[in-house]
């Protein structure tokens, strides 16, 4: 049978209309792969120039979370080209913002480069020396130590960066770049290793910094008239020999708007444990502790995207739509030979028609997977409950209260997961040492700092208050010859303490040789320097802190040496409070035979005189290079 044209037309028209309706519905409901959702407060501008402005940031006080910090209020009325938001106050001190990341808790700002230029060895033609810096105290911002470096460009140039850590502790660092001519500098594109340019790391919790040149003279002004110094994002600058030539050539060619600096931002007035006045207001969101300084960040749960700081700001990701729009998502959200169906927080992959057996198999797999998932969730819930209990038992809540009441934020509280990542799950290759007080591992934190992680013995219930108080006291110690306590982990059965890493071994190894027993001559002045620095550290512990701290185990193995052979006293304080299963004698007196004060040995009581006696043995060890205990022979009978 043959249909006429008139008979075909109505059917074709209906089918065409149906197809068009489907297309329009898809286009109306489709969400662009890049995401068109505004991250700003409803009714507020979501960008300034080309820079997106996500809440809690905003243009104007009515659009920003000023209750969390007035510095979330940005300005978009400036003369920068291109137009950028500014943060920090009036236009003469405000800083341009190039990018804001909700996910990483980062903001990229542009800071002017410090420079000094010469027309002769002692004649300065242009300079902004000692005027370039960034004040961050009482703001939600801290420079990222892992994402920035202090950099100096020039030949025979010394640059310094100084400031404050935590608002009170002074900080100073620098680097020296050497080259006797442009041809002696590094090749173009080379990293800054000291010839033509150099770099140095910056610390955590840096609340203010200033960049400067300490010397106002130049012996290389003929081919290198200007020196430059800056804090800049890692990877932003690679050396170019042309940067040495011409007055302000580097700034004019590459840094007119300043150098990019990555600052970490967070909600600083609170923590994830305090759920009052919580900033994570969206459903399907969670809280994460800040990695640099106090406070927390808010994130959308897996399977959701958007802004966790806004009500209903976290929206479901349509994985199926993304698969259709961009082939790269097909690997991220696999559903080969199936029908993709979006679900809240995820998606399902259904079998196509006439593949019933496969569908049954998939259903069985889904049921089994669901059962495993529920079992894992129950296990995780149990594990979280255990971690919360450990945190409370080990004095975590008490420590938070003490830190708030004393306004102490120098101690970082890490999670068990962070400790395991830092130590490669307590890898034996990372063991630095072990003893009666526990194991010590070398670790690397997420900000790339190398640390010493001490896994100690179980804390005594009767000493928990004392243990927390001791952590507060130790965290406030600021002496160049004492190993600093950087943080702790309390959500596991055995508390873990995190100290600064000292790279050059112990005084014991230096005096008596390491495993290979190689002994090199040690100048007398170096021995006396080590003795003086160790004595200053003990004097500080005994008389310069808010409360006397007794070491209890002074010996050459507990005096560490850094790269410049400076002494740093280690393994004191909290270790004396972390014993539960041992006798009273071990609890009160934890010294090492050969160094132990005989009076303390008899009375079982530790005093400052005990430390002085043990240090006297160390002095003899330094002068004679004899071990305190050699076989059955004791250096001090």
Short mmCIF file of N, CA and C in Angstrom, two decimals, residues 423-432 441:
data_model
loop_
_atom_site.label_atom_id
_atom_site.label_comp_id
_atom_site.label_asym_id
_atom_site.label_seq_id
_atom_site.Cartn_x
_atom_site.Cartn_y
_atom_site.Cartn_z
N UNK A 423 53.09 10.56 57.69
CA UNK A 423 54.10 9.54 58.00
C UNK A 423 54.03 8.34 57.06
N UNK A 424 53.27 8.45 55.96
CA UNK A 424 53.06 7.30 55.07
C UNK A 424 52.55 6.10 55.86
N UNK A 425 51.53 6.38 56.70
CA UNK A 425 50.92 5.33 57.54
C UNK A 425 51.97 4.70 58.48
N UNK A 426 52.73 5.57 59.14
CA UNK A 426 53.77 5.15 60.09
C UNK A 426 54.77 4.19 59.43
N UNK A 427 55.23 4.58 58.25
CA UNK A 427 56.20 3.78 57.51
C UNK A 427 57.50 3.64 58.31
N UNK A 428 58.02 2.41 58.37
CA UNK A 428 59.26 2.17 59.12
C UNK A 428 60.43 2.97 58.56
N UNK A 429 60.40 3.27 57.27
CA UNK A 429 61.48 4.05 56.67
C UNK A 429 61.52 5.47 57.21
N UNK A 430 60.43 5.92 57.85
CA UNK A 430 60.38 7.29 58.37
C UNK A 430 60.72 7.37 59.86
N UNK A 431 61.07 6.25 60.47
CA UNK A 431 61.40 6.25 61.90
C UNK A 431 62.71 7.00 62.12
N UNK A 432 62.67 8.02 62.99
CA UNK A 432 63.87 8.75 63.35
C UNK A 432 64.53 8.18 64.60
N UNK A 441 58.77 9.77 64.24
CA UNK A 441 58.77 9.61 62.79
C UNK A 441 59.04 10.96 62.13
#
